[in-house]
Amino acid sequence: MPAITVDDPSTLSRVGDADGTVRPVVSVTSAIRQLEGAGFPVWRGFHGLGFADIDPFLLLDEIGPLTWAPGTAKGAPWHPHRGFETVTYVLDGDVEHHDTEGGGGLIGEGDTQWMTAGRGLLHDELPSERAFREGGRQHGVQLWVNLPAAAKMTDPRYQAIGGRDLTLLTTDDSVGVVRLIAGRIGEHAGPGDTHTPITLAHATLPPGTELRVPWDPTYSAMAYVLGGDGTVGDEARPIGEHQLARFGAGDAVVVRAAADASVPFEVLLLGGQPIKEPVVQYGPFVMNTEAEIDEAIRDFQTGKMGRTPADAAGDVRRA
Ligand code: MN
């Protein structure tokens, strides 16, 4: 799990005081394994939960972890999105992407790609040529962040957030590392610029250590385990790999790494301002009403969300 880290966490700023009420654990649920795109396995992190439970998020896929043999790595070929933002955070391996708005690039280890689909675009998300040829380990996360009705048809936008741009913090005991990708933790802010106010961070906690972090009381709060074992909340509820904890109201979030663990506890912390609007999803389109979904399908079919390079080249050949 390379992500981005430091040799000596004690050189980093601390996350800050977590005063007030520690949020209680509302539920711990387990992800299920499914195939996505052209056939790459993901853990579907919000399995069993409704949209109201995960507001303002829509989907959390843990990509891998797995090791591809040379020549076998798969991705997601050209497909559309409308009505939300996708956030792709890569821990191991890489993802190469292109979109019909001119965006594209390589998301390498520790990097984040933030794509506002807004009114719609087409994109592909594939292993790089090197990753396909050589194979290797792949581990990452894709999070879908909903947009409020007023912003669903905004212009598409793309942000490349390099691993080195992340705000790195440490725990009170100066041994854990917290990578702040977007939003605020206490006095600190991450580089991601989001339409919907959220906080997203990846923490690495050595065995037996605790993270006690201030959390905006107006935000939802969740923790998803990317590796290792530990507990959540002051009630020390056990949680392990591919499990998600949802927290209730309060001012702080607490997670602890198991004392007898042989590997660090890797936790994604996420939450945001709930949007509290109706959610109607049809695959890659997430809107507020059925009529808007019908419109999205029509706009996709008539090329209003863009045309893939292959389709565009076909037009030229036919011309
Ligand atoms: Mn996609």
PDB file of N, CA and C in Angstrom, residues 2-6 88-91 106-113 160-168 177-181 191:
ATOM      1  N   PRO A   2       1.420   1.639  -1.147  1.00  0.00           N
ATOM      2  CA  PRO A   2       2.313   2.798  -1.155  1.00  0.00           C
ATOM      3  C   PRO A   2       1.576   4.100  -0.826  1.00  0.00           C
ATOM      4  N   ALA A   3       0.471   4.403  -1.523  1.00  0.00           N
ATOM      5  CA  ALA A   3      -0.173   5.717  -1.383  1.00  0.00           C
ATOM      6  C   ALA A   3       0.926   6.770  -1.238  1.00  0.00           C
ATOM      7  N   ILE A   4       0.726   7.734  -0.372  1.00  0.00           N
ATOM      8  CA  ILE A   4       1.749   8.735  -0.077  1.00  0.00           C
ATOM      9  C   ILE A   4       1.979   8.683   1.419  1.00  0.00           C
ATOM     10  N   THR A   5       3.234   8.643   1.820  1.00  0.00           N
ATOM     11  CA  THR A   5       3.492   8.582   3.245  1.00  0.00           C
ATOM     12  C   THR A   5       4.766   9.354   3.571  1.00  0.00           C
ATOM     13  N   VAL A   6       5.136   9.382   4.826  1.00  0.00           N
ATOM     14  CA  VAL A   6       6.354  10.083   5.265  1.00  0.00           C
ATOM     15  C   VAL A   6       7.142   9.144   6.169  1.00  0.00           C
ATOM     16  N   THR A  88     -11.712   9.330  -7.877  1.00  0.00           N
ATOM     17  CA  THR A  88     -10.936   8.102  -7.959  1.00  0.00           C
ATOM     18  C   THR A  88      -9.613   8.307  -7.237  1.00  0.00           C
ATOM     19  N   TYR A  89      -9.380   7.500  -6.213  1.00  0.00           N
ATOM     20  CA  TYR A  89      -8.162   7.601  -5.392  1.00  0.00           C
ATOM     21  C   TYR A  89      -7.393   6.296  -5.562  1.00  0.00           C
ATOM     22  N   VAL A  90      -6.165   6.393  -6.033  1.00  0.00           N
ATOM     23  CA  VAL A  90      -5.374   5.203  -6.346  1.00  0.00           C
ATOM     24  C   VAL A  90      -4.323   4.969  -5.260  1.00  0.00           C
ATOM     25  N   LEU A  91      -4.331   3.768  -4.664  1.00  0.00           N
ATOM     26  CA  LEU A  91      -3.300   3.415  -3.688  1.00  0.00           C
ATOM     27  C   LEU A  91      -2.172   2.631  -4.355  1.00  0.00           C
ATOM     28  N   LEU A 106      -2.931  10.240 -16.410  1.00  0.00           N
ATOM     29  CA  LEU A 106      -2.606   9.033 -15.659  1.00  0.00           C
ATOM     30  C   LEU A 106      -2.787   9.327 -14.172  1.00  0.00           C
ATOM     31  N   ILE A 107      -3.603   8.513 -13.506  1.00  0.00           N
ATOM     32  CA  ILE A 107      -3.751   8.622 -12.055  1.00  0.00           C
ATOM     33  C   ILE A 107      -2.823   7.572 -11.464  1.00  0.00           C
ATOM     34  N   GLY A 108      -1.708   8.024 -10.890  1.00  0.00           N
ATOM     35  CA  GLY A 108      -0.724   7.093 -10.353  1.00  0.00           C
ATOM     36  C   GLY A 108      -0.912   6.878  -8.866  1.00  0.00           C
ATOM     37  N   GLU A 109       0.023   6.167  -8.268  1.00  0.00           N
ATOM     38  CA  GLU A 109      -0.083   5.819  -6.859  1.00  0.00           C
ATOM     39  C   GLU A 109      -0.128   7.061  -5.978  1.00  0.00           C
ATOM     40  N   GLY A 110      -1.147   7.155  -5.158  1.00  0.00           N
ATOM     41  CA  GLY A 110      -1.313   8.281  -4.254  1.00  0.00           C
ATOM     42  C   GLY A 110      -2.117   9.425  -4.851  1.00  0.00           C
ATOM     43  N   ASP A 111      -2.423   9.350  -6.162  1.00  0.00           N
ATOM     44  CA  ASP A 111      -3.112  10.448  -6.843  1.00  0.00           C
ATOM     45  C   ASP A 111      -4.631  10.300  -6.765  1.00  0.00           C
ATOM     46  N   THR A 112      -5.294  11.428  -6.953  1.00  0.00           N
ATOM     47  CA  THR A 112      -6.757  11.458  -6.972  1.00  0.00           C
ATOM     48  C   THR A 112      -7.226  12.168  -8.232  1.00  0.00           C
ATOM     49  N   GLN A 113      -8.231  11.612  -8.869  1.00  0.00           N
ATOM     50  CA  GLN A 113      -8.884  12.291  -9.982  1.00  0.00           C
ATOM     51  C   GLN A 113     -10.286  12.658  -9.542  1.00  0.00           C
ATOM     52  N   ALA A 160      -7.037  17.129 -11.312  1.00  0.00           N
ATOM     53  CA  ALA A 160      -6.001  16.132 -11.023  1.00  0.00           C
ATOM     54  C   ALA A 160      -5.320  16.556  -9.732  1.00  0.00           C
ATOM     55  N   ILE A 161      -5.413  15.701  -8.724  1.00  0.00           N
ATOM     56  CA  ILE A 161      -4.806  16.013  -7.421  1.00  0.00           C
ATOM     57  C   ILE A 161      -3.656  15.037  -7.220  1.00  0.00           C
ATOM     58  N   GLY A 162      -2.429  15.550  -7.326  1.00  0.00           N
ATOM     59  CA  GLY A 162      -1.260  14.685  -7.171  1.00  0.00           C
ATOM     60  C   GLY A 162      -1.118  14.234  -5.730  1.00  0.00           C
ATOM     61  N   GLY A 163      -0.555  13.046  -5.535  1.00  0.00           N
ATOM     62  CA  GLY A 163      -0.345  12.535  -4.180  1.00  0.00           C
ATOM     63  C   GLY A 163       0.412  13.521  -3.307  1.00  0.00           C
ATOM     64  N   ARG A 164       1.374  14.233  -3.922  1.00  0.00           N
ATOM     65  CA  ARG A 164       2.182  15.174  -3.143  1.00  0.00           C
ATOM     66  C   ARG A 164       1.427  16.444  -2.776  1.00  0.00           C
ATOM     67  N   ASP A 165       0.254  16.641  -3.412  1.00  0.00           N
ATOM     68  CA  ASP A 165      -0.556  17.821  -3.084  1.00  0.00           C
ATOM     69  C   ASP A 165      -1.439  17.597  -1.860  1.00  0.00           C
ATOM     70  N   LEU A 166      -1.544  16.341  -1.408  1.00  0.00           N
ATOM     71  CA  LEU A 166      -2.441  16.062  -0.284  1.00  0.00           C
ATOM     72  C   LEU A 166      -1.932  16.752   0.975  1.00  0.00           C
ATOM     73  N   THR A 167      -2.850  17.108   1.854  1.00  0.00           N
ATOM     74  CA  THR A 167      -2.481  17.667   3.148  1.00  0.00           C
ATOM     75  C   THR A 167      -2.214  16.496   4.091  1.00  0.00           C
ATOM     76  N   LEU A 168      -0.957  16.381   4.551  1.00  0.00           N
ATOM     77  CA  LEU A 168      -0.592  15.257   5.422  1.00  0.00           C
ATOM     78  C   LEU A 168      -0.589  15.727   6.873  1.00  0.00           C
ATOM     79  N   VAL A 177      -0.651   8.483  10.133  1.00  0.00           N
ATOM     80  CA  VAL A 177      -0.638   9.451   9.028  1.00  0.00           C
ATOM     81  C   VAL A 177      -2.061   9.615   8.509  1.00  0.00           C
ATOM     82  N   VAL A 178      -2.484  10.856   8.355  1.00  0.00           N
ATOM     83  CA  VAL A 178      -3.798  11.160   7.784  1.00  0.00           C
ATOM     84  C   VAL A 178      -3.587  11.979   6.523  1.00  0.00           C
ATOM     85  N   ARG A 179      -4.073  11.442   5.395  1.00  0.00           N
ATOM     86  CA  ARG A 179      -3.955  12.147   4.112  1.00  0.00           C
ATOM     87  C   ARG A 179      -5.304  12.793   3.829  1.00  0.00           C
ATOM     88  N   LEU A 180      -5.329  14.120   3.904  1.00  0.00           N
ATOM     89  CA  LEU A 180      -6.578  14.843   3.683  1.00  0.00           C
ATOM     90  C   LEU A 180      -6.692  15.165   2.190  1.00  0.00           C
ATOM     91  N   ILE A 181      -7.668  14.546   1.533  1.00  0.00           N
ATOM     92  CA  ILE A 181      -7.840  14.676   0.082  1.00  0.00           C
ATOM     93  C   ILE A 181      -8.746  15.862  -0.240  1.00  0.00           C
ATOM     94  N   PRO A 191      -6.793  19.509  -0.706  1.00  0.00           N
ATOM     95  CA  PRO A 191      -6.722  20.213  -1.993  1.00  0.00           C
ATOM     96  C   PRO A 191      -7.974  20.083  -2.867  1.00  0.00           C
TER      97      PRO A 191
END
